[in-house]
Coordinates of C-alpha atoms in Angstrom, one line a residue:
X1 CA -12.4 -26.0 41.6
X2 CA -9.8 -23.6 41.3
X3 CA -10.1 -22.2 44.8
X4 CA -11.2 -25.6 46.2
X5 CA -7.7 -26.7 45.2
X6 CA -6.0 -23.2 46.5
X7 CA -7.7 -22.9 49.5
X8 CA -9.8 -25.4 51.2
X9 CA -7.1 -28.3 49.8
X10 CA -4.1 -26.4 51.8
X11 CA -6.6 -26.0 54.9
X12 CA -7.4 -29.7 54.6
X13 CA -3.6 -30.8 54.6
X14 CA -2.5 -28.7 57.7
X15 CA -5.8 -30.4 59.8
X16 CA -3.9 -33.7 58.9
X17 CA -5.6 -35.1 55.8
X18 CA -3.4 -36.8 52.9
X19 CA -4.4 -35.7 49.6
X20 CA -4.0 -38.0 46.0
X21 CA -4.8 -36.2 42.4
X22 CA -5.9 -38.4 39.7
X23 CA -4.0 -38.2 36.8
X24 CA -6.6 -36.1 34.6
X25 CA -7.4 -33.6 37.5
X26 CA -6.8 -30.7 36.1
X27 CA -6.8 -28.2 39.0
X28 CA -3.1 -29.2 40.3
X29 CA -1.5 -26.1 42.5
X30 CA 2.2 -26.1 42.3
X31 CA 3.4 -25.2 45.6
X32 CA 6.3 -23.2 45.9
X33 CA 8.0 -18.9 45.1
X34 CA 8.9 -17.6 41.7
X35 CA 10.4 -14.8 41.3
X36 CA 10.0 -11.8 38.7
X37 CA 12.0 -11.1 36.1
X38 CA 12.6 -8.7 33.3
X39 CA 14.5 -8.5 30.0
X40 CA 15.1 -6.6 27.0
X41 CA 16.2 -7.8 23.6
X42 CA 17.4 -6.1 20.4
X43 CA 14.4 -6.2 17.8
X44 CA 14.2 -5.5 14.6
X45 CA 15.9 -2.4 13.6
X46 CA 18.6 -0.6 15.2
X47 CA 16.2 1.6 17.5
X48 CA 13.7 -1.2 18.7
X49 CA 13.7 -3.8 21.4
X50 CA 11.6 -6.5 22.7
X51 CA 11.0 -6.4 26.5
X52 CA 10.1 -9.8 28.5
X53 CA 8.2 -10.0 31.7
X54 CA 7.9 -13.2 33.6
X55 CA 9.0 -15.7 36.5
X56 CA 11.5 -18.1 37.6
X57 CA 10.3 -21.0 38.7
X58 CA 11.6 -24.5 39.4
X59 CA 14.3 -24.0 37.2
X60 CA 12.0 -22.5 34.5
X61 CA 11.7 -19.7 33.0
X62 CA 8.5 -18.7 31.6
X63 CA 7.2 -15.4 29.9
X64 CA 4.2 -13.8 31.6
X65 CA 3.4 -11.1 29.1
X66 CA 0.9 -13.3 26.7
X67 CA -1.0 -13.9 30.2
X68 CA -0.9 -10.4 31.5
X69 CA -2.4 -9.0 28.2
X70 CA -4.6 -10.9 27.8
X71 CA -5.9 -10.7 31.5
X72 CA -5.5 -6.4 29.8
X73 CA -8.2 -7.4 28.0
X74 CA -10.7 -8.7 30.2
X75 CA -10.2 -5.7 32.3
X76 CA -13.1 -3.1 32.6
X77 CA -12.3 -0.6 30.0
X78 CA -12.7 2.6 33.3
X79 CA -9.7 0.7 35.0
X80 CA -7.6 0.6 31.9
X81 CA -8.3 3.9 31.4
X82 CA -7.7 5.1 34.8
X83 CA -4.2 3.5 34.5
X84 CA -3.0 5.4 31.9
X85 CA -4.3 8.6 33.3
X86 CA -2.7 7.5 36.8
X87 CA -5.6 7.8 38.6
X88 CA -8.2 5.2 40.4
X89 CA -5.7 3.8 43.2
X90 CA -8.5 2.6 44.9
X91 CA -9.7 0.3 42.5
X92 CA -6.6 -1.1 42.1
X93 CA -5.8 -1.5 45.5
X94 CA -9.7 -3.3 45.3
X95 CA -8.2 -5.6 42.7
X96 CA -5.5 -6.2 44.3
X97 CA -7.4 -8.2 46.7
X98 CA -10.1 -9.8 44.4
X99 CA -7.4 -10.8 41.4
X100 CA -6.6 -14.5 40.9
X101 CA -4.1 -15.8 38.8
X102 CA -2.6 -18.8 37.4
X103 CA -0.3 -20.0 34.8
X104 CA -0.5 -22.9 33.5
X105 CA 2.7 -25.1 33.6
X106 CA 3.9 -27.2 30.8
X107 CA 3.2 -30.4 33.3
X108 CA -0.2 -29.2 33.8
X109 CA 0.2 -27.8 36.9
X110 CA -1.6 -24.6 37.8
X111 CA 1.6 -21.7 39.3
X112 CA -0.6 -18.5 41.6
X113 CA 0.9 -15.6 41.1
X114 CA -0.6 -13.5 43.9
X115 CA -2.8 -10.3 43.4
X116 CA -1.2 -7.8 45.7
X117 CA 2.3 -8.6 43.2
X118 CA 0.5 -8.5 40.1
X119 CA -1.7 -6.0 40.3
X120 CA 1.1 -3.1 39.9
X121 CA 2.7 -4.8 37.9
X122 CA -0.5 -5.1 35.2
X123 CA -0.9 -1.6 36.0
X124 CA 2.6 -0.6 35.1
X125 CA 2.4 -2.4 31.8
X126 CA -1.0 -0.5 31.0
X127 CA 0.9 2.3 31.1
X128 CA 3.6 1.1 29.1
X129 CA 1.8 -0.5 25.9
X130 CA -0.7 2.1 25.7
X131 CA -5.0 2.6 25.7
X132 CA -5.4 0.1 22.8
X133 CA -2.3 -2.5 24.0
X134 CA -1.3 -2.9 20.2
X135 CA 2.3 -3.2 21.1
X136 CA 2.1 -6.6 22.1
X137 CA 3.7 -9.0 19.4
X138 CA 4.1 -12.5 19.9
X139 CA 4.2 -12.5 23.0
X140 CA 6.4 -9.5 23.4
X141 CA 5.8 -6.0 24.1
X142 CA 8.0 -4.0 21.8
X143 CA 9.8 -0.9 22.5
X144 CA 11.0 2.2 20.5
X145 CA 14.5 3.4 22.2
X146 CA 13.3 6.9 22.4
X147 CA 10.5 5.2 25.1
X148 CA 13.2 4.9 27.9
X149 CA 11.0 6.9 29.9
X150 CA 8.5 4.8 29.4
X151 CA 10.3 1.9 30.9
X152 CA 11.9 3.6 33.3
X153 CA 8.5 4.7 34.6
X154 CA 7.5 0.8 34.3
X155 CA 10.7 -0.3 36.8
X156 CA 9.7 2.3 39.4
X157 CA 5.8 1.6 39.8
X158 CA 6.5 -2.1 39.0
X159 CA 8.3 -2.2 42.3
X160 CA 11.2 -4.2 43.9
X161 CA 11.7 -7.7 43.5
X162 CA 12.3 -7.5 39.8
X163 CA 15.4 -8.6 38.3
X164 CA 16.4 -6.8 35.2
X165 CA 18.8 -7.9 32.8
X166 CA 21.9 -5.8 32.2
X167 CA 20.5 -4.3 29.0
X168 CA 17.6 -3.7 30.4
X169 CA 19.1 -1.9 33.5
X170 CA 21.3 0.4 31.2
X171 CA 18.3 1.8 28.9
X172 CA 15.9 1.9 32.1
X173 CA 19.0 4.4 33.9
X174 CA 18.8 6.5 30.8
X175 CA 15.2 6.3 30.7
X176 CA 15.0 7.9 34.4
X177 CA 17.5 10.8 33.2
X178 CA 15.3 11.6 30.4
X179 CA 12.6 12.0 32.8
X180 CA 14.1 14.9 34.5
X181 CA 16.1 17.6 32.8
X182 CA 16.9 19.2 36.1
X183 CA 19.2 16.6 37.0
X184 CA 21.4 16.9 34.1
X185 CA 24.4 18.0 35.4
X186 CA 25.6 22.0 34.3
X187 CA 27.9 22.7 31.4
X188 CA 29.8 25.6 30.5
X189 CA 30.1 27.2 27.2
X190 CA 33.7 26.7 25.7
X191 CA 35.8 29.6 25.9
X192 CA 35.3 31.2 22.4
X193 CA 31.3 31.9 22.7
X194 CA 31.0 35.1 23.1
X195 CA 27.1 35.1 25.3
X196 CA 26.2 34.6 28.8
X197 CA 23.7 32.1 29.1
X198 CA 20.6 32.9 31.2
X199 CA 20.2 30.3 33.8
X200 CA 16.9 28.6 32.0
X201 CA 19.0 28.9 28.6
X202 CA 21.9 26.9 30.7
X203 CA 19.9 24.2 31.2
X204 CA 18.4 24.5 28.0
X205 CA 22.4 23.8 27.0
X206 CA 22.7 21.1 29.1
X207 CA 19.7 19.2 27.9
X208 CA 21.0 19.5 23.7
X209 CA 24.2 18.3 24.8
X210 CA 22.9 15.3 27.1
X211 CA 20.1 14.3 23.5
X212 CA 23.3 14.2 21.4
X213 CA 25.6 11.8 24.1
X214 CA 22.4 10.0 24.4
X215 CA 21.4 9.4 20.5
X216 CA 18.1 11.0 20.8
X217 CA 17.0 14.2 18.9
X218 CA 14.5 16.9 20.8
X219 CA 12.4 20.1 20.4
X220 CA 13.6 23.1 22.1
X221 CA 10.1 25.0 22.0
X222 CA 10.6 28.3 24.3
X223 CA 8.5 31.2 23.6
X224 CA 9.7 33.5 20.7
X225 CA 12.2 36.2 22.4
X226 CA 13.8 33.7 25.2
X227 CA 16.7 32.7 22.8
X228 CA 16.3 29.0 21.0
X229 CA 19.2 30.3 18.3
X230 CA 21.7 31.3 21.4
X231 CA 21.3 28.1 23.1
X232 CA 21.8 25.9 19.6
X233 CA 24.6 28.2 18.8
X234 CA 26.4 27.4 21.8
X235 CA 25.7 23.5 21.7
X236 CA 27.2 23.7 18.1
X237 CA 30.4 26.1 19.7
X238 CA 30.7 23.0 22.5
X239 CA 30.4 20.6 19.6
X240 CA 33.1 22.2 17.5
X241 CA 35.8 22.7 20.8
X242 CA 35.0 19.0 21.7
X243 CA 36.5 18.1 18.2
X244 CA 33.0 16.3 17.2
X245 CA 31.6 18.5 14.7
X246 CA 34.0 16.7 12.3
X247 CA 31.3 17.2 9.4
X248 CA 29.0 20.0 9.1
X249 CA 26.4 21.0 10.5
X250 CA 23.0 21.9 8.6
X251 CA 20.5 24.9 9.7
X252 CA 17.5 24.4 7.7
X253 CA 15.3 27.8 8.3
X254 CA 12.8 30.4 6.9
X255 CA 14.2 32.6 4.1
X256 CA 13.0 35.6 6.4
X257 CA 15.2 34.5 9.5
X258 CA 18.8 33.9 7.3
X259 CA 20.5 37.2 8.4
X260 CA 19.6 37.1 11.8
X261 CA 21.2 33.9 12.2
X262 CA 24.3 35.2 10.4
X263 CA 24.2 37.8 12.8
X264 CA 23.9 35.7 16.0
X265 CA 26.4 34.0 14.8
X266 CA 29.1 36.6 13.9
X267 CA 28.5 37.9 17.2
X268 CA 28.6 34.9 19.6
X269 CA 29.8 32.0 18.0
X270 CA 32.7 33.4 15.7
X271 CA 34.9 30.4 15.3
X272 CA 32.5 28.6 13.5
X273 CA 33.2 28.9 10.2
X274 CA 29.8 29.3 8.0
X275 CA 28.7 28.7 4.6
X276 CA 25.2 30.4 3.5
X277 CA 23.4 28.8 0.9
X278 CA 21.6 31.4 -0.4
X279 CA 21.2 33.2 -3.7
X280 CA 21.3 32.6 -7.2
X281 CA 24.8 31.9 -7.3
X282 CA 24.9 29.2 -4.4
X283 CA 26.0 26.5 -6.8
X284 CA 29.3 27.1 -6.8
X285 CA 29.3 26.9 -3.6
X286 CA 28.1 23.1 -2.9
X287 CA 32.0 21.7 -3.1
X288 CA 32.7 23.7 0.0
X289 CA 30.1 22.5 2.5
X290 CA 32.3 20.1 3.4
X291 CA 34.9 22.3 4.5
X292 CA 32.7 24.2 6.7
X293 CA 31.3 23.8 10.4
X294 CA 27.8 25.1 10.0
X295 CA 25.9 25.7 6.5
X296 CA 22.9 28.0 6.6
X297 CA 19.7 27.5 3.9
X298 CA 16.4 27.7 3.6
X299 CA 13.4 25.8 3.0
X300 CA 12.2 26.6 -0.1
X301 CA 15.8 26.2 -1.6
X302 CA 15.8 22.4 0.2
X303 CA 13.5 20.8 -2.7
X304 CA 15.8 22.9 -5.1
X305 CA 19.0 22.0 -3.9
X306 CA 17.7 18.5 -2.7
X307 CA 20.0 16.4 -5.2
X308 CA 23.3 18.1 -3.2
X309 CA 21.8 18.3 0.5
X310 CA 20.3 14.8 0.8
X311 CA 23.7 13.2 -0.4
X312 CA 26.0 15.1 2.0
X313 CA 26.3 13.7 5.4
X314 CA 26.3 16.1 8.7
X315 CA 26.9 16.0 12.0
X316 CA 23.6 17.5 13.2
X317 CA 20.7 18.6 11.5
X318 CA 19.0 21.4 13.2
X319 CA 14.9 22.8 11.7
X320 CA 14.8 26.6 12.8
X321 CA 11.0 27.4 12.9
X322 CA 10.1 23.6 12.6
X323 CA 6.2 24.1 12.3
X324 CA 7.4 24.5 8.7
X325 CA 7.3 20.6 8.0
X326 CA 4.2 20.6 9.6
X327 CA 2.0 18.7 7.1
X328 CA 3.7 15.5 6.2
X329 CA 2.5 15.1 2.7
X330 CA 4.3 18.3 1.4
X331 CA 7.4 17.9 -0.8
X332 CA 9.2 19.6 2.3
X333 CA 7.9 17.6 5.1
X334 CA 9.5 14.4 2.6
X335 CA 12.9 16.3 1.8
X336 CA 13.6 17.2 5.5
X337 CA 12.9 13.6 6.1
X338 CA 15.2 12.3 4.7
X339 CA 18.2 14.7 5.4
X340 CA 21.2 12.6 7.0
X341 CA 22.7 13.5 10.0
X342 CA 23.9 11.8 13.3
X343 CA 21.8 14.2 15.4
X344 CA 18.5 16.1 14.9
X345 CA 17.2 18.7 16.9
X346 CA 14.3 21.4 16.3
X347 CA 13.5 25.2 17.2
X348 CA 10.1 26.2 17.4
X349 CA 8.1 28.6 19.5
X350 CA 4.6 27.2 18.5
X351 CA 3.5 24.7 21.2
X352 CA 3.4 21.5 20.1
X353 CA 0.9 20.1 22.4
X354 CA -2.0 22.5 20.5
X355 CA -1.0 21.2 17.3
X356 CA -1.8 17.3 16.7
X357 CA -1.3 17.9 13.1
X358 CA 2.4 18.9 13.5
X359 CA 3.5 16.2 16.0
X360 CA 3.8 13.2 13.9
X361 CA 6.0 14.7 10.8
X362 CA 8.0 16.5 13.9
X363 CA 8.9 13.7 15.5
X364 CA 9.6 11.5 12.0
X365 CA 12.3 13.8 11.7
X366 CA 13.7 13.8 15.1
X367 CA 12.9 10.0 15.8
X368 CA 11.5 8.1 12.4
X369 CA 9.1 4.6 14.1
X370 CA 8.1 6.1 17.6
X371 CA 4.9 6.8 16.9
X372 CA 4.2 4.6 14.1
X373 CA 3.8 5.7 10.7
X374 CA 0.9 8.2 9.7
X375 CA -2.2 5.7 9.5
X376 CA -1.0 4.7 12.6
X377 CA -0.4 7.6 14.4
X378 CA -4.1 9.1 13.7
X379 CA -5.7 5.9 14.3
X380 CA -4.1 5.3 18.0
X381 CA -3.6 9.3 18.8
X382 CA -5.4 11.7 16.1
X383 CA -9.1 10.5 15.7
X384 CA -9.2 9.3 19.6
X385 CA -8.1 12.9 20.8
X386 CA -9.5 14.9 18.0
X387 CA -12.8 13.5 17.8
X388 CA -13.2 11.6 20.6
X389 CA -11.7 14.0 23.2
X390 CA -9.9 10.6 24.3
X391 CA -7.8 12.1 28.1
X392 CA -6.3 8.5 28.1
X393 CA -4.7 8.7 24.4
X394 CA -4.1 12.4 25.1
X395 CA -1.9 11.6 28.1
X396 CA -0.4 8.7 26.9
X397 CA 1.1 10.6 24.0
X398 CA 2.3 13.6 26.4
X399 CA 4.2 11.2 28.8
X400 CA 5.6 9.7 25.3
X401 CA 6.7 12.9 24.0
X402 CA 7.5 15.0 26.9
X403 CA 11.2 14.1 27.4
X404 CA 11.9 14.8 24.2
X405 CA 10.3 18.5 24.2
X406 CA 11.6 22.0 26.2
X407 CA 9.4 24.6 26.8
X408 CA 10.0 27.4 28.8
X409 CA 7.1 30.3 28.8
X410 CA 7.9 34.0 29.1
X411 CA 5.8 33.9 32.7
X412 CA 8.0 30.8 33.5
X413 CA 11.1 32.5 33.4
X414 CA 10.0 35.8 34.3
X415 CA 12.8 36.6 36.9
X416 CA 15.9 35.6 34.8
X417 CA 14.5 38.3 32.4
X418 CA 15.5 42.0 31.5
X419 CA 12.3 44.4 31.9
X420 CA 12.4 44.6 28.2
X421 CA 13.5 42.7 25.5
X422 CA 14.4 44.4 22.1
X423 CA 14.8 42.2 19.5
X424 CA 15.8 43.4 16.0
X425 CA 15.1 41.6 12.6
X426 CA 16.5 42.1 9.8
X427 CA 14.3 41.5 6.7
X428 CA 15.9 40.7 3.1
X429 CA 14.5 42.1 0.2
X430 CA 14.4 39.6 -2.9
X431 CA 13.1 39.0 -6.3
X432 CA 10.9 42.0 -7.8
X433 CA 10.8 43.6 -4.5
X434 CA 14.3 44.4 -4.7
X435 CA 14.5 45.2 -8.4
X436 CA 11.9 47.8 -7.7
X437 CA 13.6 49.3 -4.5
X438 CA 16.7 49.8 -7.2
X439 CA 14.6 51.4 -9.6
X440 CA 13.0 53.6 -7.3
X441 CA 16.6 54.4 -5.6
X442 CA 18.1 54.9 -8.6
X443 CA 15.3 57.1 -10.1
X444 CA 15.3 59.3 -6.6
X445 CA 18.7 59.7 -6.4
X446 CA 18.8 61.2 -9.9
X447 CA 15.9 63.6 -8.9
X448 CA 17.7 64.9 -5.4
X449 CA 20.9 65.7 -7.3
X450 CA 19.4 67.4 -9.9
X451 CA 17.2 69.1 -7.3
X452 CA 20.6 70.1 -5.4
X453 CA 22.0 71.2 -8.4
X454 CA 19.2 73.9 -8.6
X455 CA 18.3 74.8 -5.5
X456 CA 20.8 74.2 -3.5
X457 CA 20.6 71.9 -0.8
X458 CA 18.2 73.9 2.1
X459 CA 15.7 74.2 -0.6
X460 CA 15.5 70.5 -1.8
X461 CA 14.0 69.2 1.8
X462 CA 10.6 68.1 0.3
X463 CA 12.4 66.4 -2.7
X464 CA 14.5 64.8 -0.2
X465 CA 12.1 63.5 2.1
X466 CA 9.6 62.3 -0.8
X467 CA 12.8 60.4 -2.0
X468 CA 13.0 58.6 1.5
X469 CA 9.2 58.1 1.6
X470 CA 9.1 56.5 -1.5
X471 CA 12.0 53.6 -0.5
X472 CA 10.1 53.2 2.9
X473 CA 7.2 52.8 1.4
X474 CA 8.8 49.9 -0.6
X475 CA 10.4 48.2 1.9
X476 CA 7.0 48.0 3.9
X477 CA 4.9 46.8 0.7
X478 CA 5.2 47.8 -2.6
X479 CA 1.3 48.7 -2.8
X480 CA 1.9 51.8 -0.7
X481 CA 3.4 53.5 -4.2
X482 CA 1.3 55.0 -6.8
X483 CA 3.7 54.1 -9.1
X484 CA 2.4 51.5 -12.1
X485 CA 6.1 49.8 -11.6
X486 CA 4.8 49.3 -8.0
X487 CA 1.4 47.5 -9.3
X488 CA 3.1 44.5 -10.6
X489 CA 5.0 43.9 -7.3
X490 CA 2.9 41.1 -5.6
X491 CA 5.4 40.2 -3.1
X492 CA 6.1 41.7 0.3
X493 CA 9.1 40.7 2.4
X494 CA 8.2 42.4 6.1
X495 CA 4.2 41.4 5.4
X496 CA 5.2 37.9 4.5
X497 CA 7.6 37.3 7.9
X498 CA 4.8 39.1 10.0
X499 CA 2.5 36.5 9.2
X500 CA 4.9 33.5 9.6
X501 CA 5.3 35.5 13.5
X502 CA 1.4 36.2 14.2
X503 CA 0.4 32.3 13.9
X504 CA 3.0 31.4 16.4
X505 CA 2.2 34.6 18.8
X506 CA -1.7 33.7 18.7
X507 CA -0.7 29.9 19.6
X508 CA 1.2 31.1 22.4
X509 CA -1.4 33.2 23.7
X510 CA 0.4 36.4 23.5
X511 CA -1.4 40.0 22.6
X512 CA 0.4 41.8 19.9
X513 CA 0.2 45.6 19.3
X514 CA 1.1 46.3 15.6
X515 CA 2.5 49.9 14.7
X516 CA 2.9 51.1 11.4
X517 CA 2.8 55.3 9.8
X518 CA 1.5 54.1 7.1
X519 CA -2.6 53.7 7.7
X520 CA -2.6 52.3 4.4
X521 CA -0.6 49.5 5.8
X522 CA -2.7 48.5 8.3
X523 CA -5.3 48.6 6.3
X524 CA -3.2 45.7 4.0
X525 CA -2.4 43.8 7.2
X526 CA -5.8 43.9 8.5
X527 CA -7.2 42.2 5.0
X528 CA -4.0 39.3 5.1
X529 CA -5.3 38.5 8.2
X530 CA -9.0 38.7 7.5

């Protein structure tokens, strides 16, 4: 009946016959254009909308999105899935021509809504709501702020012809910058950092500053050795010239890592004026972080110092090494949760893309409801790609992500680099370590004057050199010395940062040569990583 009354009714009016309906017919075509429209509303919560998708018509305006997912549904599960990968444009150029639609009108009537405009439209929304279209809410398709790209991609394979509201039009602009960090335009440095930026650390600049004037927190996820602290230090110098950085700022990283940024920062951003909270004597310090531009601590001293950190209120909140948070259910993963800041960002060299487990308390931190919460996230996005090898949930989560996340690789970059890159840590001694490097100092020392005092000085070589054996020998890993002090020592500050490094190395693919003079070193090494 349906195409009776769409086709061979018209055909049967333009050969001259006059047609009458009886009143319970209930095949009626409404003759006449709609046109498409598209709107966004403020949902619940600050960082959520509700996005509309429908027609004008006759004075009318009537939302299509209950229709068009539930025609979603009826679809063949290959084309839904071809959707979200992008692929199969032939079968929807084949639906195109086969789809017929209608909408039921509140007189009765029946409105077409013609194939060849719906078809990329229901296309486009595929790729919007997702593989299992659980985004859909009373007849709404809800939208998380950070998924401006989302929409954005939704406006531009949607087509012309739509009208979007003003809102709408504003988030779908910032969506289509999010999309493409090379057209952010190029920002200089302030005057007072010290470092020129590489070209790829430039734009690496660029894109910090454009997440903070656009509310959004990222990952900047280069290799280890292309510079993630110089390109945060100089969006925190920008920050502090600009006259935001009107409260502090927080570096949350690994105990191991501390002095290097002290250093990085002494030597290129000077003016910033840093508090570290470190050490056993850091309480007295906690009155002061207000008057300070950036304060430095670790993780570990987070839980202990999380009655202070979680009241205070900072301007950014920046995760050095951010794999650290990895597994939600640690106490760590909950405290960095709930630090508050205006801004979060996060440095980490391990790529995020091999590491499902990582991605969902990652990006609670940087943006808390995008991906659901953690029953959520492994029921649309864990458990379909992990177990299921699931290309559509795997791509659907990239595209999500993806604007939010920077990665450079070494071989990306290759030509803006030096031949070789020398980078020096420096690794802090704590705890019983250090007490028995004193002991050990303070014990040799003795020994080298007295043997000074006898010999003389060209004769007290081997007592000198066993001296600086000994103290190398500590600073490597307190096993290395036969000393029953040494025994008790379980802790190792240069073993325990080289394997927080290897993990992220191996991720990345790299090969790493590992030197040591000490065989017996190796040999301790080669059983960690056993």
């Amino acid at each position: 009946f349906l195409n009776f009354s769409s086709v061979t009714v018209p055909a049967l009016q333009a050969e001259g016959w006059q047609i009458a309906y009886s009143d319970d017919y209930p095949f009626r075509i409404a003759d006449g254009e709609a046109t498409w429209w598209a709107d966004l509303d403020e949902g619940s919560g600050i960082d959520w909308f509700s996005f509309e998708l429908g027609v004008d018509f006759e004075g009318q305006r009537i939302n299509l999105v209950p229709t068009l997912a539930r025609l979603i549904g009826e679809l063949p599960p290959e084309l839904v899935a071809a959707a979200i990968r992008g692929t199969g444009e032939a079968a929807w150029l084949e639906l195109c021509s086969k789809l017929k639609l209608y909408h039921t009108l509140p007189d009765g009537r029946l409105l077409k809504l013609p194939g060849e405009r719906v078809a990329p439209i229901l296309k486009s929304l595929i790729e919007l709501v997702g593989p299992r279209g659980d985004r859909v809410k009373e007849g709404r398709v809800r939208i998380h702020r950070a998924e401006a790209g989302a929409l954005a991609d939704f406006a531009k394979e949607a087509g012309d012809g739509i009208a979007w509201a003003a809102g709408a039009e504003r988030l779908v602009e910032l969506g289509a910058k999010l999309r493409s960090t090379k057209r952010l335009a190029r920002i200089k440095p302030p005057a007072s950092f010290k470092a020129k930026l590489r070209p790829y650390q430039a734009e690496g600049f660029a894109w910090l500053d454009f997440l903070r004037d656009s509310g959004f927190g990222g990952v900047l996820a280069d290799d280890m050795g292309l510079g993630k602290t110089v390109q945060a230090l100089a969006f925190l110098a920008r920050e502090k010239a600009s006259g935001r950085l009107d409260r502090p700022a927080l570096v949350l990283a690994p105990t191991s890592v501390l002095p290097n940024w002290k250093a990085e920062i002494a030597r290129f951003a000077p003016e910033l004026t840093v508090l570290a909270l470190h050490g056993p004597s850091r309480a007295q310090l906690f009155d002061q972080i207000a008057k300070h531009d950036l304060v430095l601590t670790t993780y570990p001293l987070l839980a202990r110092d999380a009655g202070v950190l979680l009241e205070a209120e900072f301007h950014v909140a920046i995760l050095d090494e951010a794999q650290a948070i990895k597994n939600p259910k640690a106490a760590i993963a909950g405290f960095a949760h709930r630090i508050k800041a205006r801004h979060r960002l996060a440095l980490t060299g391990t790529p995020l893309e091999n590491n499902l487990g990582e991605v969902w308390s990652l990006f609670h931190f940087l943006a808390p409801g995008l991906l659901g919460d953690e029953s959520t996230f492994r029921r649309t996005f864990r458990t379909p790609i992990e177990k299921h090898g699931s290309r559509e949930a795997q791509t659907f989560l990239t595209r999500r992500l993806k604007p939010f996340m920077l990665r450079r690789t070494k071989e990306q970059v290759a030509t803006e680099l030096p031949k070789k890159t020398e980078i020096v840590e420096h690794v802090v001694l704590e705890g019983a370590q250090r007490d028995l490097y004193e002991t050990v100092r303070a014990l040799m020392h003795d020994k080298v004057r007295e043997a000074i005092d006898s010999k003389g000085l060209a004769k007290s070589h081997i007592v000198f050199l066993d001296a600086l054996l000994k103290l190398r020998q500590v600073c490597c890993d307190p096993r290395l010395l036969s000393l029953p002090a040494a025994r008790r020592v379980s802790s190792s500050a240069k073993l325990e940062r080289l394997m927080e490094m290897l993990p992220e190395l191996i991720a990345d693919g790299r090969r790493v040569l590992l030197f040591s003079q000490f065989t017996s070193m190796l040999e301790l090494i080669e059983a960690e990583l056993r």
